[in-house]
Structure formats: structure tokens, C-alpha cells
């Protein structure tokens, strides 16, 4: 099994730190120093499913005969905490569009969303990998698509400066060789009050976070998860070509780099331009690293994420 191709959708509208200075009591200096973020993107028209479809179309534009791939695809998982509907799932909405557009006779069948907040993409790959392993089909589509701009309280300076919208996609391909070397997936449901989005009637529907407490647990969880996947695969930090991390805070990544003894230069970072795009951040970053020729076939790459739940996970693979 390997990653066949990647794609991304990045909204056009840029929201800079200077724009945010006009709506909350914050400063470009504070945001840059405390998070590494300079600007983020906001989607004004497309839904989460439409962004997911755009990212998939971008991935399909890089392969020969996309219709043949779609006819031989087991399913679609969309990792998202910001779906358009509770149901149908975002994945079913994407599949419906694909059937129409490509006139599919054998469309992807196993279509569902995964809600694991910022770790959603890692959870989705883990599920897709295991489902595809036991199937006759050859491909699986995994998408992270997020529109956090709709669950952000734009009056709360402690959260509104962090997040942005985007979607990223990968297509897994089953073959003779398995490039996925090890997985580490975890969760701990005891920390609800530190990071959550209510969907009960008597509460507002915005994201709430005790940032500094999440910060400390994120560093511990990411570091230990990275060391676990390396150990499981009998690999060392120096074997890694690139870490593609969830982009939550540059200071988190610096401290994780120190703890794991993986040089920070090996962490692919685009947080300054996109902020935290939750489940979309890893596939978007991976797509960008590939487009910039930083990752080549057979390079060892490590994906790692931490988020609400709490959830976390890492994957070590040969690209
Ligand atoms: O994506 C998945 C999970 N999420 C994360 O991993 C995020 C983890 N947390 C973080 O990245 C950081 O905790 C934040 C960036 C959210 C906050 O940074 P911090 O260094 O932990 O700041 P803090 O919450 O400890 O606040 C420090 C000060 C406070 O003022 P006082 O009480 O010291 O006077 C805040 O009120 O900074 C103030 N502050 C701000 N000042 C200017 C908080 N937000 C802002 C702001 N602009 N936007």
C-alpha cells in the first residue's frame, strides 16, 4: 500500500493578523510570536463538501485515467469537524457528485466521515488502510476538509486568531509492497473541558479552548507518539526525510523537535500562511511538500497530529 497522489484546495480570501487587529484586541506581533501564524484563509462560498471535492479533483488531475481509479475505489473517508450536515456524511455528498460527473457504474461504496478533530486525517488513513487491506478493490480516497470559520467566535481573541479553512486529499493505492511501516493512534476522553465545540441546544455553538493547558498535553502526546512509531518500525530520527505535522503552533513544533531529537528543519511548516486547518492541515502540507519536490518516492515521512478528544496519532511511511 502507498500514497498514489495528493491534492489540495486553498480558499482565495486571505485574513491577515492586521485584519484581526481591527476586530479583536490583539496584535500581529503577539500572534506571530505566540503561534507563528501571519495569515489564514477563509472560505466564503463553498461548503465543506465542495472544498473536499475540489481537493479530490486536484489529486485526480495528477493521475492518468481518473475514471478508472474511481471505478476501482473501495470508499471515501472525509475527516471533518465542520460537516455541512449531521447526515448525509460529507463523504456521501462527495460520492454523489462523483457519480454524476464521471457517470460511474461502480462508484466508491464505503463512504463515511470521521470526527477526531485535528487528528482526523491520521484516523482516516488508519481506517482506510485497514479497510483496503481486506478488499478486492485497489484504491481508497481520504480527505480532510474543514471550515472552522463557521464554528469560530470572532469576538474571542484566544481562538479566532488560530484557525483557517482548507481541504486536502490523498488517494491510497494497494500494491505488492506495503509502504506503511507503523501506526500509533490514541485518545483520552477525560479532557473535554479543555477543547470542545458544543452541539447541545442551551449552549452557543462556538469552539472553546483553554489553550495553554492544551499546549502542554499536545507537546507530550505528539513527542511520545512520534517516538512510538519510530520504535515500532525500528527506525531512528535521522532516518526520516520529513515530518508532516498538524500545524497548530510553531512553538509546539519547536518543542516536539527538541524532545524527539528530530531537527526542526525536517518539519514541514506552512502555519504562517494557513494557520490551523484542523483535519485538513496534514494532507494540505503533504501536497505542498510534494509540489515543492521536498518529498520524493521512497523517502521516509512521518505524519503526526494532536487534537480535541483528546485524540492523537502518527504514521510512518515510505512515500
Ligand atoms: O489544534 C489542536 C489543538 N490546539 C492546540 O494545540 C493549541 C494549543 N495552544 C496554543 O497554541 C497556545 O496556548 C495559544 C496560542 C492558544 C495561546 O498562547 P499562550 O502562550 O498559551 O497564551 P495564554 O493563553 O497563556 O495567554 C497569555 C496572555 C494572556 O494574558 P494575561 O492573562 O497574561 O494578561 C492572554 O489573555 O496572552 C493573552 N492573549 C492574547 N493577547 C493578544 C490571549 N490571546 C491573545 C491574543 N492577542 N490573540
CSV table of C-alpha atoms and ligand atoms in Angstrom, one decimal:
chain,number,residue,atom,x,y,z
A,1,UNK,CA,0.0,0.0,0.0
A,2,UNK,CA,1.2,3.5,-0.8
A,3,UNK,CA,0.1,7.1,-1.3
A,4,UNK,CA,-0.6,7.3,-5.0
A,5,UNK,CA,-1.3,11.1,-5.2
A,6,UNK,CA,-2.3,14.1,-3.2
A,7,UNK,CA,-4.3,17.3,-3.8
A,8,UNK,CA,-5.5,20.4,-2.0
A,9,UNK,CA,-8.0,23.2,-2.1
A,10,UNK,CA,-7.0,26.6,-0.6
A,11,UNK,CA,-9.6,29.3,-0.4
A,12,UNK,CA,-8.7,32.6,-2.1
A,13,UNK,CA,-9.7,35.0,0.7
A,14,UNK,CA,-6.7,35.9,3.0
A,15,UNK,CA,-7.3,37.1,6.5
A,16,UNK,CA,-4.1,38.7,7.9
A,17,UNK,CA,-3.1,39.4,11.5
A,18,UNK,CA,-3.6,43.1,10.7
A,19,UNK,CA,-7.2,42.3,9.6
A,20,UNK,CA,-7.7,40.6,13.0
A,21,UNK,CA,-6.3,43.6,14.9
A,22,UNK,CA,-9.4,45.5,13.6
A,23,UNK,CA,-11.9,43.1,15.1
A,24,UNK,CA,-10.3,41.9,18.4
A,25,UNK,CA,-7.8,43.2,20.9
A,26,UNK,CA,-4.7,41.5,19.5
A,27,UNK,CA,-1.6,42.4,17.6
A,28,UNK,CA,0.3,41.0,14.6
A,29,UNK,CA,3.4,40.8,16.9
A,30,UNK,CA,1.6,38.7,19.6
A,31,UNK,CA,0.1,36.3,17.1
A,32,UNK,CA,3.4,35.8,15.2
A,33,UNK,CA,5.4,35.3,18.4
A,34,UNK,CA,3.0,33.1,20.2
A,35,UNK,CA,1.8,31.0,17.3
A,36,UNK,CA,3.9,31.5,14.1
A,37,UNK,CA,0.8,32.5,12.2
A,38,UNK,CA,0.8,35.5,9.8
A,39,UNK,CA,-2.4,34.9,7.8
A,40,UNK,CA,-5.0,32.3,7.2
A,41,UNK,CA,-7.6,31.6,4.5
A,42,UNK,CA,-11.4,31.9,4.8
A,43,UNK,CA,-13.9,30.2,2.5
A,44,UNK,CA,-16.9,32.4,1.8
A,45,UNK,CA,-18.8,30.4,-0.8
A,46,UNK,CA,-18.0,26.7,-0.9
A,47,UNK,CA,-19.3,24.2,1.6
A,48,UNK,CA,-17.1,21.7,3.4
A,49,UNK,CA,-18.2,19.0,0.8
A,50,UNK,CA,-17.4,21.3,-2.1
A,51,UNK,CA,-14.0,22.1,-0.7
A,52,UNK,CA,-13.4,18.3,-0.3
A,53,UNK,CA,-14.4,17.7,-3.9
A,54,UNK,CA,-12.1,20.4,-5.1
A,55,UNK,CA,-9.2,18.8,-3.2
A,56,UNK,CA,-10.1,15.4,-4.7
A,57,UNK,CA,-10.3,16.8,-8.2
A,58,UNK,CA,-6.9,18.4,-7.7
A,59,UNK,CA,-5.5,15.0,-6.7
A,60,UNK,CA,-7.2,13.3,-9.7
A,61,UNK,CA,-5.8,15.9,-12.1
A,62,UNK,CA,-2.3,14.4,-11.4
A,63,UNK,CA,-3.1,10.8,-12.4
A,64,UNK,CA,-3.9,9.0,-15.7
A,65,UNK,CA,-7.4,7.8,-16.2
A,66,UNK,CA,-9.1,9.2,-13.1
A,67,UNK,CA,-12.4,7.4,-14.0
A,68,UNK,CA,-10.7,4.0,-13.9
A,69,UNK,CA,-9.3,4.9,-10.4
A,70,UNK,CA,-12.8,5.9,-9.2
A,71,UNK,CA,-14.4,2.7,-10.5
A,72,UNK,CA,-11.8,0.7,-8.6
A,73,UNK,CA,-12.0,2.7,-5.3
A,74,UNK,CA,-13.4,1.0,-2.2
A,75,UNK,CA,-14.6,4.1,-0.4
A,76,UNK,CA,-14.2,7.7,0.7
A,77,UNK,CA,-13.5,8.9,4.2
A,78,UNK,CA,-13.7,12.6,4.9
A,79,UNK,CA,-12.1,13.7,8.2
A,80,UNK,CA,-14.0,16.8,9.3
A,81,UNK,CA,-15.4,18.5,12.5
A,82,UNK,CA,-17.3,21.0,10.3
A,83,UNK,CA,-19.6,19.0,8.1
A,84,UNK,CA,-22.4,20.6,6.1
A,85,UNK,CA,-24.9,18.2,7.6
A,86,UNK,CA,-25.0,15.8,10.5
A,87,UNK,CA,-26.1,13.4,7.8
A,88,UNK,CA,-25.6,12.7,4.9
A,89,UNK,CA,-21.9,12.5,5.6
A,90,UNK,CA,-19.6,14.8,3.7
A,91,UNK,CA,-18.1,11.6,2.1
A,92,UNK,CA,-21.6,10.7,0.7
A,93,UNK,CA,-22.0,14.2,-0.7
A,94,UNK,CA,-18.7,13.9,-2.4
A,95,UNK,CA,-19.5,10.5,-3.8
A,96,UNK,CA,-22.9,11.7,-5.2
A,97,UNK,CA,-21.1,14.4,-7.1
A,98,UNK,CA,-18.5,12.0,-8.5
A,99,UNK,CA,-21.2,9.6,-9.7
A,100,UNK,CA,-22.9,12.4,-11.7
A,101,UNK,CA,-19.7,14.0,-13.0
A,102,UNK,CA,-17.9,10.8,-14.1
A,103,UNK,CA,-21.0,8.7,-14.8
A,104,UNK,CA,-19.7,6.0,-12.5
A,105,UNK,CA,-21.1,2.5,-12.9
A,106,UNK,CA,-19.1,1.1,-9.8
A,107,UNK,CA,-18.7,4.1,-7.5
A,108,UNK,CA,-16.8,4.0,-4.2
A,109,UNK,CA,-19.1,2.2,-1.7
A,110,UNK,CA,-17.7,2.7,1.8
A,111,UNK,CA,-18.3,6.4,2.3
A,112,UNK,CA,-18.4,8.0,5.8
A,113,UNK,CA,-16.9,10.8,7.8
A,114,UNK,CA,-14.6,10.6,10.7
A,115,UNK,CA,-14.7,13.1,13.6
A,116,UNK,CA,-11.4,13.1,15.5
A,117,UNK,CA,-10.8,16.9,15.4
A,118,UNK,CA,-7.3,17.8,14.3
A,119,UNK,CA,-6.2,14.2,14.4
A,120,UNK,CA,-9.0,13.3,11.9
A,121,UNK,CA,-6.8,12.7,8.9
A,122,UNK,CA,-4.5,10.3,10.8
A,123,UNK,CA,-7.6,8.4,12.0
A,124,UNK,CA,-9.0,8.4,8.5
A,125,UNK,CA,-5.8,7.0,6.9
A,126,UNK,CA,-5.6,4.3,9.6
A,127,UNK,CA,-9.2,3.2,8.8
A,128,UNK,CA,-8.8,3.4,5.0
A,129,UNK,CA,-5.6,1.4,5.2
A,130,UNK,CA,-7.2,-1.4,7.2
A,131,UNK,CA,-10.4,-1.5,5.1
A,132,UNK,CA,-8.5,-1.6,1.8
A,133,UNK,CA,-6.2,-4.3,3.0
A,134,UNK,CA,-9.1,-6.7,3.2
A,135,UNK,CA,-10.8,-5.7,0.0
A,136,UNK,CA,-10.7,-6.7,-3.7
A,137,UNK,CA,-10.5,-3.0,-4.7
A,138,UNK,CA,-7.3,-1.1,-5.3
A,139,UNK,CA,-7.8,2.5,-4.1
A,140,UNK,CA,-9.2,4.5,-1.2
A,141,UNK,CA,-9.9,8.2,-1.1
A,142,UNK,CA,-9.0,10.0,2.1
A,143,UNK,CA,-9.9,13.7,2.5
A,144,UNK,CA,-9.5,16.3,5.3
A,145,UNK,CA,-11.9,19.2,4.8
A,146,UNK,CA,-12.5,22.0,7.3
A,147,UNK,CA,-14.5,25.2,7.5
A,148,UNK,CA,-13.6,26.3,11.0
A,149,UNK,CA,-14.6,29.9,10.2
A,150,UNK,CA,-18.2,28.8,10.8
A,151,UNK,CA,-17.5,27.5,14.4
A,152,UNK,CA,-15.2,30.3,15.5
A,153,UNK,CA,-16.4,33.0,17.8
A,154,UNK,CA,-14.9,36.1,16.0
A,155,UNK,CA,-15.1,38.0,19.3
A,156,UNK,CA,-12.8,35.5,21.1
A,157,UNK,CA,-9.2,36.6,20.6
A,158,UNK,CA,-7.9,33.4,22.2
A,159,UNK,CA,-9.2,31.2,19.4
A,160,UNK,CA,-10.2,33.3,16.4
A,161,UNK,CA,-6.6,34.1,15.5
A,162,UNK,CA,-5.6,30.4,15.2
A,163,UNK,CA,-7.8,28.7,12.6
A,164,UNK,CA,-8.4,28.8,8.9
A,165,UNK,CA,-10.3,26.9,6.1
A,166,UNK,CA,-8.9,24.4,3.6
A,167,UNK,CA,-9.1,20.9,2.2
A,168,UNK,CA,-6.5,18.2,1.4
A,169,UNK,CA,-6.8,14.8,-0.2
A,170,UNK,CA,-4.8,11.6,-0.7
A,171,UNK,CA,-5.5,8.5,-2.7
A,172,UNK,CA,-4.2,5.2,-1.3
A,173,UNK,CA,-3.2,2.5,-3.7
A,174,UNK,CA,-2.9,-1.2,-2.8
A,175,UNK,CA,0.1,-3.0,-4.4
A,176,UNK,CA,2.6,-5.8,-3.8
A,177,UNK,CA,4.6,-3.7,-1.4
A,178,UNK,CA,3.4,-2.1,1.8
A,179,UNK,CA,4.9,1.4,2.4
A,180,UNK,CA,3.1,1.9,5.7
A,181,UNK,CA,5.7,1.0,8.3
A,182,UNK,CA,3.9,1.8,11.6
A,183,UNK,CA,0.9,3.5,13.2
A,184,UNK,CA,0.2,4.9,16.6
A,185,UNK,CA,-3.3,6.0,17.3
A,186,UNK,CA,-4.6,7.2,20.7
A,187,UNK,CA,-7.3,9.1,22.6
A,188,UNK,CA,-8.1,10.2,26.1
A,189,UNK,CA,-11.6,11.4,26.7
A,190,UNK,CA,-11.1,12.9,30.2
A,191,UNK,CA,-10.2,16.4,28.9
A,192,UNK,CA,-13.5,17.6,27.4
A,193,UNK,CA,-13.4,21.0,29.1
A,194,UNK,CA,-10.1,22.0,27.6
A,195,UNK,CA,-11.2,21.9,23.9
A,196,UNK,CA,-14.7,21.4,22.6
A,197,UNK,CA,-17.5,22.6,20.3
A,198,UNK,CA,-21.0,22.2,21.8
A,199,UNK,CA,-23.9,20.9,19.8
A,200,UNK,CA,-26.5,21.0,22.6
A,201,UNK,CA,-29.4,23.4,22.4
A,202,UNK,CA,-28.7,25.6,25.5
A,203,UNK,CA,-25.1,26.5,24.6
A,204,UNK,CA,-23.5,28.6,21.9
A,205,UNK,CA,-22.0,26.6,19.1
A,206,UNK,CA,-18.5,28.0,19.1
A,207,UNK,CA,-15.2,26.4,19.7
A,208,UNK,CA,-13.8,26.8,23.2
A,209,UNK,CA,-10.2,26.1,24.2
A,210,UNK,CA,-8.0,26.5,27.3
A,211,UNK,CA,-5.0,27.0,25.0
A,212,UNK,CA,-2.2,26.9,27.4
A,213,UNK,CA,-3.3,23.6,29.0
A,214,UNK,CA,-3.9,22.0,25.6
A,215,UNK,CA,-0.4,23.3,24.6
A,216,UNK,CA,1.4,21.2,27.3
A,217,UNK,CA,-0.5,18.0,26.6
A,218,UNK,CA,-0.1,18.4,22.8
A,219,UNK,CA,3.7,18.5,23.2
A,220,UNK,CA,3.8,15.4,25.4
A,221,UNK,CA,1.4,13.4,23.2
A,222,UNK,CA,3.0,14.3,19.9
A,223,UNK,CA,6.5,13.6,21.1
A,224,UNK,CA,5.6,10.3,22.6
A,225,UNK,CA,3.6,9.2,19.6
A,226,UNK,CA,6.4,10.1,17.2
A,227,UNK,CA,8.9,8.1,19.3
A,228,UNK,CA,6.5,5.1,19.3
A,229,UNK,CA,6.1,4.9,15.5
A,230,UNK,CA,9.9,5.1,15.1
A,231,UNK,CA,10.4,2.4,17.7
A,232,UNK,CA,7.8,0.1,16.2
A,233,UNK,CA,9.4,0.3,12.8
A,234,UNK,CA,12.9,0.1,14.2
A,235,UNK,CA,13.9,3.5,12.7
A,236,UNK,CA,15.8,6.4,14.1
A,237,UNK,CA,15.2,10.2,13.9
A,238,UNK,CA,18.0,10.5,11.4
A,239,UNK,CA,16.2,8.1,9.0
A,240,UNK,CA,13.3,10.5,8.5
A,241,UNK,CA,13.3,12.8,5.4
A,242,UNK,CA,10.4,14.9,6.5
A,243,UNK,CA,7.9,15.2,9.3
A,244,UNK,CA,4.5,16.4,8.1
A,245,UNK,CA,2.9,17.6,11.3
A,246,UNK,CA,-0.5,19.0,12.2
A,247,UNK,CA,0.0,22.8,12.1
A,248,UNK,CA,-1.3,24.1,15.5
A,249,UNK,CA,1.5,26.3,16.8
A,250,UNK,CA,5.1,26.8,15.7
A,251,UNK,CA,6.2,26.7,19.4
A,252,UNK,CA,4.6,23.3,19.8
A,253,UNK,CA,6.6,22.0,16.8
A,254,UNK,CA,9.9,23.5,18.1
A,255,UNK,CA,9.5,21.8,21.5
A,256,UNK,CA,8.5,18.5,19.8
A,257,UNK,CA,11.6,18.7,17.6
A,258,UNK,CA,13.7,19.2,20.7
A,259,UNK,CA,12.1,16.3,22.6
A,260,UNK,CA,12.3,13.8,19.7
A,261,UNK,CA,15.7,14.9,18.5
A,262,UNK,CA,14.4,15.4,15.0
A,263,UNK,CA,15.9,18.7,13.7
A,264,UNK,CA,13.2,21.4,13.2
A,265,UNK,CA,14.4,21.8,9.6
A,266,UNK,CA,12.9,18.4,8.9
A,267,UNK,CA,9.4,19.6,10.0
A,268,UNK,CA,7.4,20.8,7.0
A,269,UNK,CA,5.8,24.1,8.2
A,270,UNK,CA,3.2,26.3,6.4
A,271,UNK,CA,1.4,27.6,9.5
A,272,UNK,CA,2.5,31.1,8.8
A,273,UNK,CA,0.3,31.2,5.6
A,274,UNK,CA,-2.6,28.9,6.6
A,275,UNK,CA,-3.0,28.8,10.4
A,276,UNK,CA,-4.5,25.7,11.9
A,277,UNK,CA,-6.8,24.0,9.4
A,278,UNK,CA,-7.5,21.0,11.7
A,279,UNK,CA,-8.1,17.7,9.8
A,280,UNK,CA,-7.0,19.4,6.5
A,281,UNK,CA,-3.6,20.5,7.7
A,282,UNK,CA,-1.6,17.3,7.1
A,283,UNK,CA,-2.9,16.5,3.6
A,284,UNK,CA,-2.6,20.2,2.6
A,285,UNK,CA,1.0,20.3,3.9
A,286,UNK,CA,1.9,17.0,2.3
A,287,UNK,CA,0.6,18.1,-1.0
A,288,UNK,CA,2.6,21.3,-0.7
A,289,UNK,CA,5.8,19.4,0.2
A,290,UNK,CA,5.4,17.1,-2.8
A,291,UNK,CA,4.7,20.0,-5.2
A,292,UNK,CA,7.9,21.7,-3.9
A,293,UNK,CA,9.8,18.5,-4.6
A,294,UNK,CA,10.8,18.2,-1.0
A,295,UNK,CA,9.4,14.7,-0.7
A,296,UNK,CA,10.4,12.1,-3.3
A,297,UNK,CA,9.4,8.5,-3.8
A,298,UNK,CA,10.9,6.1,-1.1
A,299,UNK,CA,11.6,9.0,1.3
A,300,UNK,CA,10.7,8.1,4.9
A,301,UNK,CA,8.0,10.5,6.1
A,302,UNK,CA,6.2,10.8,9.4
A,303,UNK,CA,2.7,12.2,9.8
A,304,UNK,CA,1.7,13.3,13.3
A,305,UNK,CA,-1.3,15.1,14.8
A,306,UNK,CA,-3.0,16.0,18.1
A,307,UNK,CA,-6.5,17.5,18.7
A,308,UNK,CA,-9.8,17.6,20.5
A,309,UNK,CA,-11.0,14.5,22.2
A,310,UNK,CA,-8.1,14.4,23.1
A,311,UNK,CA,-7.0,12.4,20.1
A,312,UNK,CA,-3.6,11.9,18.6
A,313,UNK,CA,-1.8,9.7,16.1
A,314,UNK,CA,1.3,9.2,14.0
A,315,UNK,CA,2.1,7.3,10.8
A,316,UNK,CA,5.5,6.3,9.5
A,317,UNK,CA,5.6,5.5,5.8
A,318,UNK,CA,7.8,5.4,2.7
A,319,UNK,CA,6.4,7.9,0.2
B,1,LIG,O1,-5.1,22.0,17.1
B,1,LIG,C1,-5.2,21.2,18.1
B,1,LIG,C2,-5.1,21.6,19.5
B,1,LIG,N1,-4.7,23.0,19.7
B,1,LIG,C3,-3.5,23.4,20.1
B,1,LIG,O2,-2.6,22.6,20.1
B,1,LIG,C4,-3.3,24.8,20.5
B,1,LIG,C5,-2.5,24.8,21.8
B,1,LIG,N2,-2.4,26.1,22.4
B,1,LIG,C6,-1.7,27.2,21.8
B,1,LIG,O3,-1.3,27.1,20.7
B,1,LIG,C7,-1.5,28.4,22.7
B,1,LIG,O4,-1.8,28.1,24.1
B,1,LIG,C8,-2.2,29.6,22.3
B,1,LIG,C9,-1.6,30.2,21.0
B,1,LIG,C10,-3.7,29.3,22.1
B,1,LIG,C11,-2.1,30.7,23.4
B,1,LIG,O5,-0.8,31.0,23.6
B,1,LIG,P1,-0.2,31.0,25.1
B,1,LIG,O6,1.2,31.4,25.1
B,1,LIG,O7,-0.5,29.7,25.7
B,1,LIG,O8,-1.1,32.2,25.8
B,1,LIG,P2,-2.0,32.2,27.1
B,1,LIG,O9,-3.3,31.5,26.8
B,1,LIG,O10,-1.2,31.6,28.3
B,1,LIG,O11,-2.2,33.7,27.3
B,1,LIG,C12,-1.1,34.6,27.6
B,1,LIG,C13,-1.6,36.0,27.6
B,1,LIG,C14,-2.9,36.2,28.4
B,1,LIG,O12,-2.9,37.5,29.1
B,1,LIG,P3,-2.5,37.6,30.6
B,1,LIG,O13,-3.5,36.8,31.4
B,1,LIG,O14,-1.1,37.1,30.8
B,1,LIG,O15,-2.6,39.1,30.8
B,1,LIG,C15,-4.0,36.2,27.4
B,1,LIG,O16,-5.2,36.9,27.8
B,1,LIG,O17,-1.9,36.4,26.3
B,1,LIG,C16,-3.3,36.9,26.2
B,1,LIG,N3,-3.8,36.6,24.9
B,1,LIG,C17,-3.7,37.4,23.9
B,1,LIG,N4,-3.1,38.6,23.7
B,1,LIG,C18,-3.1,39.2,22.5
B,1,LIG,C19,-4.5,35.5,24.6
B,1,LIG,N5,-4.9,35.6,23.3
B,1,LIG,C20,-4.4,36.8,22.8
B,1,LIG,C21,-4.4,37.4,21.6
B,1,LIG,N6,-3.8,38.6,21.4
B,1,LIG,N7,-5.0,36.8,20.5
